[in-house]
Coordinates of C-alpha atoms in Angstrom, one line a residue:
X20 CA -172.1 3.2 -37.6
X21 CA -169.6 4.2 -40.1
X22 CA -168.3 7.7 -40.9
X23 CA -169.2 8.8 -44.4
X24 CA -166.0 9.4 -46.5
X25 CA -165.1 13.4 -46.7
X26 CA -166.3 15.1 -49.5
X27 CA -162.7 16.5 -50.4
X28 CA -159.4 15.3 -51.5
X29 CA -156.5 17.3 -50.9
X30 CA -153.7 16.6 -53.3
X31 CA -150.2 18.0 -52.2
X32 CA -146.4 16.9 -53.0
X33 CA -145.5 15.7 -50.0
X34 CA -146.5 15.2 -46.5
X35 CA -145.4 16.3 -44.3
X36 CA -142.9 19.0 -45.2
X37 CA -140.8 21.7 -42.2
X38 CA -140.5 24.2 -45.1
X39 CA -144.1 24.1 -46.0
X40 CA -145.6 25.3 -42.8
X41 CA -147.9 27.6 -44.6
X42 CA -149.9 24.5 -46.3
X43 CA -150.0 22.6 -42.5
X44 CA -151.0 25.8 -41.4
X45 CA -153.9 26.2 -43.6
X46 CA -155.1 22.4 -43.8
X47 CA -155.6 22.7 -39.7
X48 CA -157.6 25.9 -39.6
X49 CA -159.6 24.6 -42.8
X50 CA -160.4 21.3 -40.5
X51 CA -161.6 23.8 -37.6
X52 CA -163.4 25.7 -39.9
X53 CA -165.4 22.3 -40.3
X54 CA -164.4 21.1 -44.0
X55 CA -163.7 17.6 -44.2
X56 CA -161.3 16.3 -46.4
X57 CA -158.3 13.0 -46.8
X58 CA -154.7 14.0 -47.6
X59 CA -153.4 12.2 -50.8
X60 CA -149.6 12.8 -51.4
X61 CA -147.1 12.3 -54.1
X62 CA -144.4 12.0 -52.1
X63 CA -143.4 10.0 -48.8
X64 CA -141.9 12.6 -46.2
X65 CA -138.0 13.2 -46.3
X66 CA -137.5 15.5 -43.0
X67 CA -136.7 13.7 -39.7
X68 CA -138.9 16.1 -37.7
X69 CA -142.0 17.2 -37.7
X70 CA -143.8 20.5 -36.5
X71 CA -146.2 20.6 -33.8
X72 CA -148.5 21.7 -36.3
X73 CA -148.5 18.8 -38.1
X74 CA -149.7 16.7 -35.4
X75 CA -153.2 18.7 -34.7
X76 CA -154.0 17.5 -38.5
X77 CA -157.1 15.0 -38.3
X78 CA -157.4 14.3 -41.8
X79 CA -156.3 10.8 -42.8
X80 CA -153.3 11.0 -45.1
X81 CA -152.7 8.6 -48.3
X82 CA -149.7 8.3 -50.4
X83 CA -149.5 7.5 -54.0
X84 CA -146.8 5.6 -55.2
X85 CA -143.9 8.1 -55.4
X86 CA -142.6 6.0 -58.4
X87 CA -144.6 3.8 -60.3
X88 CA -142.0 0.9 -60.4
X89 CA -142.4 1.5 -56.2
X90 CA -145.7 -0.6 -56.2
X91 CA -146.4 -2.2 -60.5
X92 CA -149.3 -4.1 -58.8
X93 CA -151.0 -1.4 -57.4
X94 CA -150.7 1.0 -60.4
X95 CA -151.8 -1.7 -62.7
X96 CA -154.7 -2.8 -60.9
X97 CA -155.9 1.0 -60.5
X98 CA -155.3 1.5 -64.3
X99 CA -157.4 -0.9 -65.2
X100 CA -160.2 0.6 -63.0
X101 CA -159.1 4.0 -64.3
X102 CA -160.0 3.0 -68.1
X103 CA -163.4 2.0 -67.3
X104 CA -164.1 5.2 -66.1
X105 CA -166.2 7.5 -67.9
X106 CA -164.0 10.1 -68.4
X107 CA -160.5 8.1 -68.9
X108 CA -160.7 8.7 -72.6
X109 CA -160.9 13.0 -72.0
X110 CA -158.2 12.8 -69.7
X111 CA -155.7 10.4 -71.8
X112 CA -156.5 12.5 -74.8
X113 CA -155.5 15.6 -72.4
X114 CA -152.4 13.9 -71.2
X115 CA -151.2 12.9 -74.6
X116 CA -151.2 16.1 -75.5
X117 CA -149.3 17.6 -72.4
X118 CA -147.0 14.9 -73.2
X119 CA -146.1 15.8 -76.7
X120 CA -145.0 19.1 -75.2
X121 CA -143.2 17.7 -72.0
X122 CA -141.9 14.6 -73.0
X123 CA -140.3 13.8 -69.6
X124 CA -140.8 11.0 -67.4
X125 CA -142.2 12.9 -64.6
X126 CA -145.0 13.4 -66.8
X127 CA -145.4 9.9 -67.3
X128 CA -145.4 9.3 -63.3
X129 CA -148.1 12.2 -62.9
X130 CA -150.9 9.9 -65.1
X131 CA -149.9 7.2 -63.1
X132 CA -150.4 8.8 -60.2
X133 CA -153.7 9.9 -61.2
X134 CA -155.0 6.8 -62.0
X135 CA -154.4 5.2 -58.5
X136 CA -156.2 9.0 -57.4
X137 CA -159.0 8.2 -59.7
X138 CA -159.5 4.5 -58.8
X139 CA -158.7 4.9 -55.0
X140 CA -161.3 8.0 -54.4
X141 CA -163.7 6.9 -52.1
X142 CA -167.4 6.8 -52.3
X143 CA -168.9 10.3 -51.8
X144 CA -165.9 12.4 -52.7
X145 CA -167.0 15.6 -54.8
X146 CA -164.2 17.3 -55.4
X147 CA -160.3 17.9 -55.2
X148 CA -158.2 21.0 -54.1
X149 CA -154.5 21.0 -55.3
X150 CA -151.4 22.6 -53.2
X151 CA -149.2 23.9 -55.9
X152 CA -150.1 24.5 -59.8
X153 CA -147.6 22.3 -61.3
X154 CA -147.0 18.3 -60.2
X155 CA -149.9 18.2 -58.0
X156 CA -152.1 20.1 -60.1
X157 CA -151.4 18.1 -62.8
X158 CA -152.7 14.8 -61.1
X159 CA -155.6 16.3 -59.7
X160 CA -156.8 17.3 -63.0
X161 CA -156.0 14.0 -64.6
X162 CA -157.9 12.4 -62.0
X163 CA -160.9 15.0 -61.7
X164 CA -161.6 14.1 -65.4
X165 CA -161.6 10.5 -65.1
X166 CA -163.9 10.9 -62.3
X167 CA -166.3 13.9 -63.7
X168 CA -165.4 15.5 -60.5
X169 CA -164.6 19.6 -59.9
X170 CA -161.2 20.6 -59.0
X171 CA -159.2 23.5 -57.8
X172 CA -155.8 24.8 -56.6
X173 CA -153.6 27.1 -54.3
X174 CA -150.5 28.3 -56.3
X175 CA -147.5 29.7 -54.6
X176 CA -144.1 30.5 -56.0
X177 CA -142.1 28.1 -58.2
X178 CA -144.8 26.4 -59.5
X179 CA -146.1 30.0 -60.9
X180 CA -142.7 31.3 -62.4
X181 CA -141.3 27.9 -64.0
X182 CA -144.2 26.2 -65.4
X183 CA -144.5 26.8 -69.0
X184 CA -147.3 29.5 -69.6
X185 CA -148.9 26.5 -72.4
X186 CA -149.6 24.2 -68.9
X187 CA -151.1 27.3 -66.5
X188 CA -153.4 28.6 -69.6
X189 CA -154.8 25.4 -69.9
X190 CA -155.3 24.3 -66.3
X191 CA -156.6 27.9 -65.6
X192 CA -158.8 28.4 -68.8
X193 CA -159.1 25.6 -71.0
X194 CA -161.2 22.6 -71.1
X195 CA -161.2 20.9 -67.8
X196 CA -159.7 23.9 -66.1
X197 CA -159.8 24.5 -62.7
X198 CA -163.1 26.0 -60.7
X199 CA -161.3 28.1 -59.3
X200 CA -157.7 29.0 -57.8
X201 CA -156.3 31.0 -54.9
X202 CA -152.7 32.3 -54.9
X203 CA -150.8 33.7 -52.3
X204 CA -149.4 37.0 -53.2
X205 CA -151.1 40.2 -55.2
X206 CA -148.0 39.8 -57.6
X207 CA -148.4 36.2 -58.5
X208 CA -152.5 36.9 -58.8
X209 CA -151.7 39.4 -61.6
X210 CA -149.8 37.0 -63.5
X211 CA -152.5 34.2 -63.2
X212 CA -155.6 36.6 -63.6
X213 CA -153.8 37.6 -67.1
X214 CA -153.4 33.6 -68.0
X215 CA -157.1 32.6 -66.9
X216 CA -158.7 35.7 -68.8
X217 CA -161.7 35.5 -66.3
X218 CA -159.9 37.4 -63.0
X219 CA -162.7 35.8 -61.0
X220 CA -161.2 32.7 -61.0
X221 CA -158.0 33.6 -59.5
X222 CA -158.6 34.7 -55.5
X223 CA -156.0 36.5 -53.7
X224 CA -155.3 34.5 -50.6
X225 CA -152.7 35.6 -48.4
X226 CA -151.4 32.8 -45.9
X227 CA -151.2 35.3 -43.4
X228 CA -150.4 34.3 -39.8
X229 CA -151.9 32.1 -36.9
X230 CA -150.5 34.2 -34.3
X231 CA -152.2 31.8 -31.6
X232 CA -149.0 29.2 -32.6
X233 CA -146.6 32.0 -31.9
X234 CA -145.8 33.4 -28.3
X235 CA -146.1 37.3 -27.8
X236 CA -142.8 38.9 -28.4
X237 CA -140.2 39.5 -26.3
X238 CA -139.2 42.3 -24.7
X239 CA -136.2 43.4 -26.5
X240 CA -133.8 45.8 -24.5
X241 CA -131.5 47.6 -27.0
X242 CA -128.4 46.3 -28.2
X243 CA -125.6 48.0 -26.6
X244 CA -122.7 49.5 -28.5
X245 CA -120.5 47.3 -29.3
X246 CA -122.4 44.4 -28.4
X247 CA -122.3 41.3 -30.7
X248 CA -124.6 41.7 -33.6
X249 CA -126.6 38.2 -34.1
X250 CA -128.0 37.5 -37.7
X251 CA -130.6 34.6 -38.0
X252 CA -132.2 33.2 -41.4
X253 CA -134.5 30.9 -41.7
X254 CA -135.0 29.1 -45.3
X255 CA -133.8 26.3 -47.8
X256 CA -130.1 26.3 -49.5
X257 CA -131.3 27.0 -52.7
X258 CA -130.5 29.5 -55.3
X259 CA -133.6 31.4 -54.9
X260 CA -133.0 32.6 -51.5
X261 CA -129.1 34.3 -52.2
X262 CA -127.7 32.9 -49.3
X263 CA -124.3 33.0 -51.5
X264 CA -125.0 37.1 -51.4
X265 CA -125.3 37.1 -47.9
X266 CA -121.9 35.2 -47.6
X267 CA -120.5 37.6 -50.0
X268 CA -122.4 40.7 -47.8
X269 CA -120.9 39.4 -44.4
X270 CA -117.2 39.3 -46.0
X271 CA -117.8 43.1 -46.3
X272 CA -119.1 44.2 -43.1
X273 CA -116.6 46.5 -41.3
X274 CA -114.4 44.9 -39.0
X275 CA -115.6 46.8 -35.9
X276 CA -118.6 44.8 -36.1
X277 CA -118.4 42.0 -33.9
X278 CA -121.4 39.7 -35.8
X279 CA -122.3 36.0 -35.9
X280 CA -124.8 34.3 -38.4
X281 CA -127.2 31.4 -37.8
X282 CA -128.6 29.7 -40.6
X283 CA -131.6 27.3 -40.1
X284 CA -133.2 25.4 -43.1
X285 CA -131.9 22.1 -44.9
X286 CA -131.0 22.1 -49.1
X287 CA -128.7 21.0 -51.7
X288 CA -126.3 24.2 -51.6
X289 CA -125.0 23.6 -47.9
X290 CA -121.7 22.6 -49.3
X291 CA -120.6 25.0 -51.9
X292 CA -122.3 27.6 -49.5
X293 CA -119.9 26.4 -46.5
X294 CA -116.9 26.4 -48.9
X295 CA -117.5 30.0 -50.0
X296 CA -117.7 31.4 -46.2
X297 CA -114.3 29.3 -45.4
X298 CA -112.7 30.8 -48.6
X299 CA -113.9 34.0 -47.4
X300 CA -112.6 34.0 -44.1
X301 CA -115.9 33.7 -42.2
X302 CA -116.5 30.2 -41.4
X303 CA -116.2 30.6 -37.9
X304 CA -119.0 33.3 -37.4
X305 CA -121.3 30.6 -38.8
X306 CA -123.7 28.4 -37.5
X307 CA -125.3 26.0 -39.9
X308 CA -128.1 24.5 -38.1
X309 CA -129.8 22.7 -40.7
X310 CA -133.9 21.5 -40.3
X311 CA -135.4 22.6 -37.6
X312 CA -139.0 22.7 -35.9
X313 CA -141.1 25.2 -35.4
X314 CA -140.3 25.6 -31.6
X315 CA -136.7 25.7 -32.3
X316 CA -137.2 28.4 -35.0
X317 CA -139.5 30.5 -32.7
X318 CA -136.7 30.1 -30.0
X319 CA -134.0 31.2 -32.4
X320 CA -136.0 34.5 -33.7
X321 CA -136.4 35.7 -30.1
X322 CA -132.8 35.5 -29.4
X323 CA -131.5 37.1 -33.1
X324 CA -130.8 40.6 -33.4
X325 CA -131.8 41.3 -37.3
X326 CA -133.5 38.7 -39.7
X327 CA -131.8 38.4 -43.3
X328 CA -133.4 36.8 -46.0
X329 CA -132.0 37.8 -49.4
X330 CA -134.5 36.5 -51.7
X331 CA -133.3 36.7 -55.4
X332 CA -135.0 35.4 -59.0
X333 CA -133.1 32.4 -59.8
X334 CA -131.6 31.6 -63.5
X335 CA -134.5 29.1 -64.5
X336 CA -137.0 31.8 -63.2
X337 CA -138.2 30.3 -59.5
X338 CA -138.5 33.2 -56.7
X339 CA -140.2 33.6 -53.5
X340 CA -143.6 34.9 -53.3
X341 CA -144.1 36.4 -49.9
X342 CA -142.3 34.2 -47.6
X343 CA -144.1 33.7 -44.1
X344 CA -140.9 33.5 -42.0
X345 CA -140.8 37.1 -42.6
X346 CA -144.3 37.7 -40.7
X347 CA -143.1 35.1 -38.5
X348 CA -139.9 37.2 -37.7
X349 CA -142.3 40.5 -37.2
X350 CA -144.7 38.6 -35.1
X351 CA -141.6 38.4 -32.5
X352 CA -140.6 42.2 -33.2
X353 CA -137.2 40.9 -35.0
X354 CA -136.5 43.6 -37.3
X355 CA -136.4 42.5 -40.8
X356 CA -133.7 42.8 -44.2
X357 CA -134.6 41.1 -47.2
X358 CA -134.8 42.5 -50.6
X359 CA -137.3 43.8 -53.2
X360 CA -138.2 40.6 -54.8
X361 CA -141.4 39.3 -55.8
X362 CA -144.3 40.1 -53.3
X363 CA -141.7 40.8 -50.6
X364 CA -142.9 44.5 -50.8
X365 CA -146.5 43.9 -50.2
X366 CA -145.6 43.1 -46.7
X367 CA -142.5 45.5 -46.2
X368 CA -142.3 49.0 -47.5
X369 CA -138.2 49.8 -47.3
X370 CA -137.8 52.2 -44.5
X371 CA -141.2 51.5 -42.8
X372 CA -141.6 47.8 -41.8
X373 CA -138.0 47.0 -42.4
X374 CA -134.7 47.5 -45.3
X375 CA -135.0 46.0 -48.7
X376 CA -131.8 45.8 -50.3
X377 CA -130.9 45.2 -54.0
X378 CA -129.0 42.0 -55.4
X379 CA -125.5 43.2 -55.0
X380 CA -124.2 41.9 -51.9
X381 CA -122.4 45.3 -51.1
X382 CA -126.3 46.8 -50.7
X383 CA -127.3 43.9 -48.4
X384 CA -123.9 44.7 -46.4
X385 CA -124.9 48.7 -45.9
X386 CA -128.5 47.7 -44.9
X387 CA -126.9 45.1 -42.2
X388 CA -124.4 48.1 -41.0
X389 CA -127.3 50.5 -41.0
X390 CA -129.7 48.6 -38.8
X391 CA -126.4 47.3 -36.6
X392 CA -125.2 50.3 -36.2
X393 CA -128.4 52.0 -35.3
X394 CA -130.5 49.5 -33.0
X395 CA -133.2 52.3 -31.8
X396 CA -134.4 52.1 -35.8
X397 CA -134.5 48.9 -36.2
X398 CA -136.8 48.5 -33.4
X399 CA -139.1 51.2 -35.0
X400 CA -138.9 49.4 -38.0
X401 CA -139.5 45.9 -36.0
X402 CA -142.9 47.5 -34.4
X403 CA -144.1 49.2 -37.7
X404 CA -143.8 45.5 -39.5
X405 CA -145.3 43.7 -36.3
X406 CA -148.6 46.4 -36.4
X407 CA -149.0 45.8 -40.6
X408 CA -148.9 42.2 -39.9
X409 CA -151.8 42.6 -37.1
X410 CA -153.9 44.9 -39.2
X411 CA -153.2 43.3 -43.0
X412 CA -151.8 39.7 -42.7
X413 CA -153.6 37.7 -39.9
X414 CA -154.7 34.2 -41.0
X415 CA -158.1 33.8 -40.3
X416 CA -159.7 36.2 -43.0
X417 CA -158.0 34.4 -45.5
X418 CA -159.1 31.1 -44.5
X419 CA -162.8 32.0 -44.1
X420 CA -162.5 32.7 -48.0
X421 CA -161.1 29.9 -49.1
X422 CA -163.3 27.5 -47.1
X423 CA -166.5 29.7 -48.6
X424 CA -165.1 28.6 -52.1
X425 CA -164.5 25.3 -51.2
X426 CA -167.9 24.5 -49.6
X427 CA -169.4 26.0 -53.1
X428 CA -167.2 23.8 -55.0
X429 CA -168.4 20.6 -53.4
X430 CA -172.0 21.8 -52.9
X431 CA -172.6 21.6 -56.5
X432 CA -170.6 18.5 -57.4
X433 CA -172.5 15.1 -57.6
X434 CA -170.9 12.6 -54.9
X435 CA -168.8 9.7 -56.1
X436 CA -170.5 6.8 -56.1
X437 CA -169.2 3.2 -56.6

């Protein structure tokens, strides 16, 4: 017997990605809630490693041409099929209007990928759901218009704050807009609801944490006076993570604090940051571990004394939402130091669940010194952060709401027929 094709197509930028554990966590949970879908990825994986979570997903993963010249025959065949679809003229007109305002090769590639997606969607598809409001949602929107299907999206951070308002407004409230959208912070939800006009079209759904993926927190005896202070950060080496500020802060720490710092994550700023540390005379105290899988990250959190994530707003407006690594650190009773940027204060009330510093390296250095010299206070904050995680930021309530909205979307849509 042939299995019926899944009714939902999930469009992602790349699969799998070590830095997007929150997406893998959500999709695995949606499968466990009974939703069936295929994943359509705009890019092939670049990470060598995978999280164990990726291997739990049963969905079929399909890759669109990352660049249109990669598979010209496939693109040409799809374009021929797409042109015959009833919604193609509308999709083409909307894309041309977008192209006039964004004259980039990326915009052309999005439409080509949308043609392939529309042409290859299997019979029985009833709707599309895209992760990130920028590129993946453009592809999903164009393809949905061609096929006469509803679409929806999840918005996160960079896609909210670096996309032009005209594009967000049209995806949220214009012709052929999304049926609904989900976003993972109240900070982002306020912005999107203003653009959408109808607040009900934007649902606040925290990613939360699936605690079944994490061991119980370790027993953490108070660090002895004068013992080495092990700092840990997990995050891509990009401007919005603020690691240049952290290196500057580390160079300001008093000489009687015996610290060392471990960084986990890839990113294009590795060389300049390493050079900054060398110039500051602190390179020997730093362990650059690169990209790590989830078990390696958890092991590092259990071995560290303080977790530091100095998020900031980048020059292009990019910023974090509510980084899941803060909740992961809290799950392991690892005290947290971060910054009062974007949605981070939605989880950490400075002085209660951790310390939030400003963008000045001196403030960050002071926060590190404060908790480094007072292990009892740091432990108390870690207890409070884990209590808040358990009370307000577990995964399942958000998954239940998201699954219900996706079911309503595909229940009211006609199934795609050949």
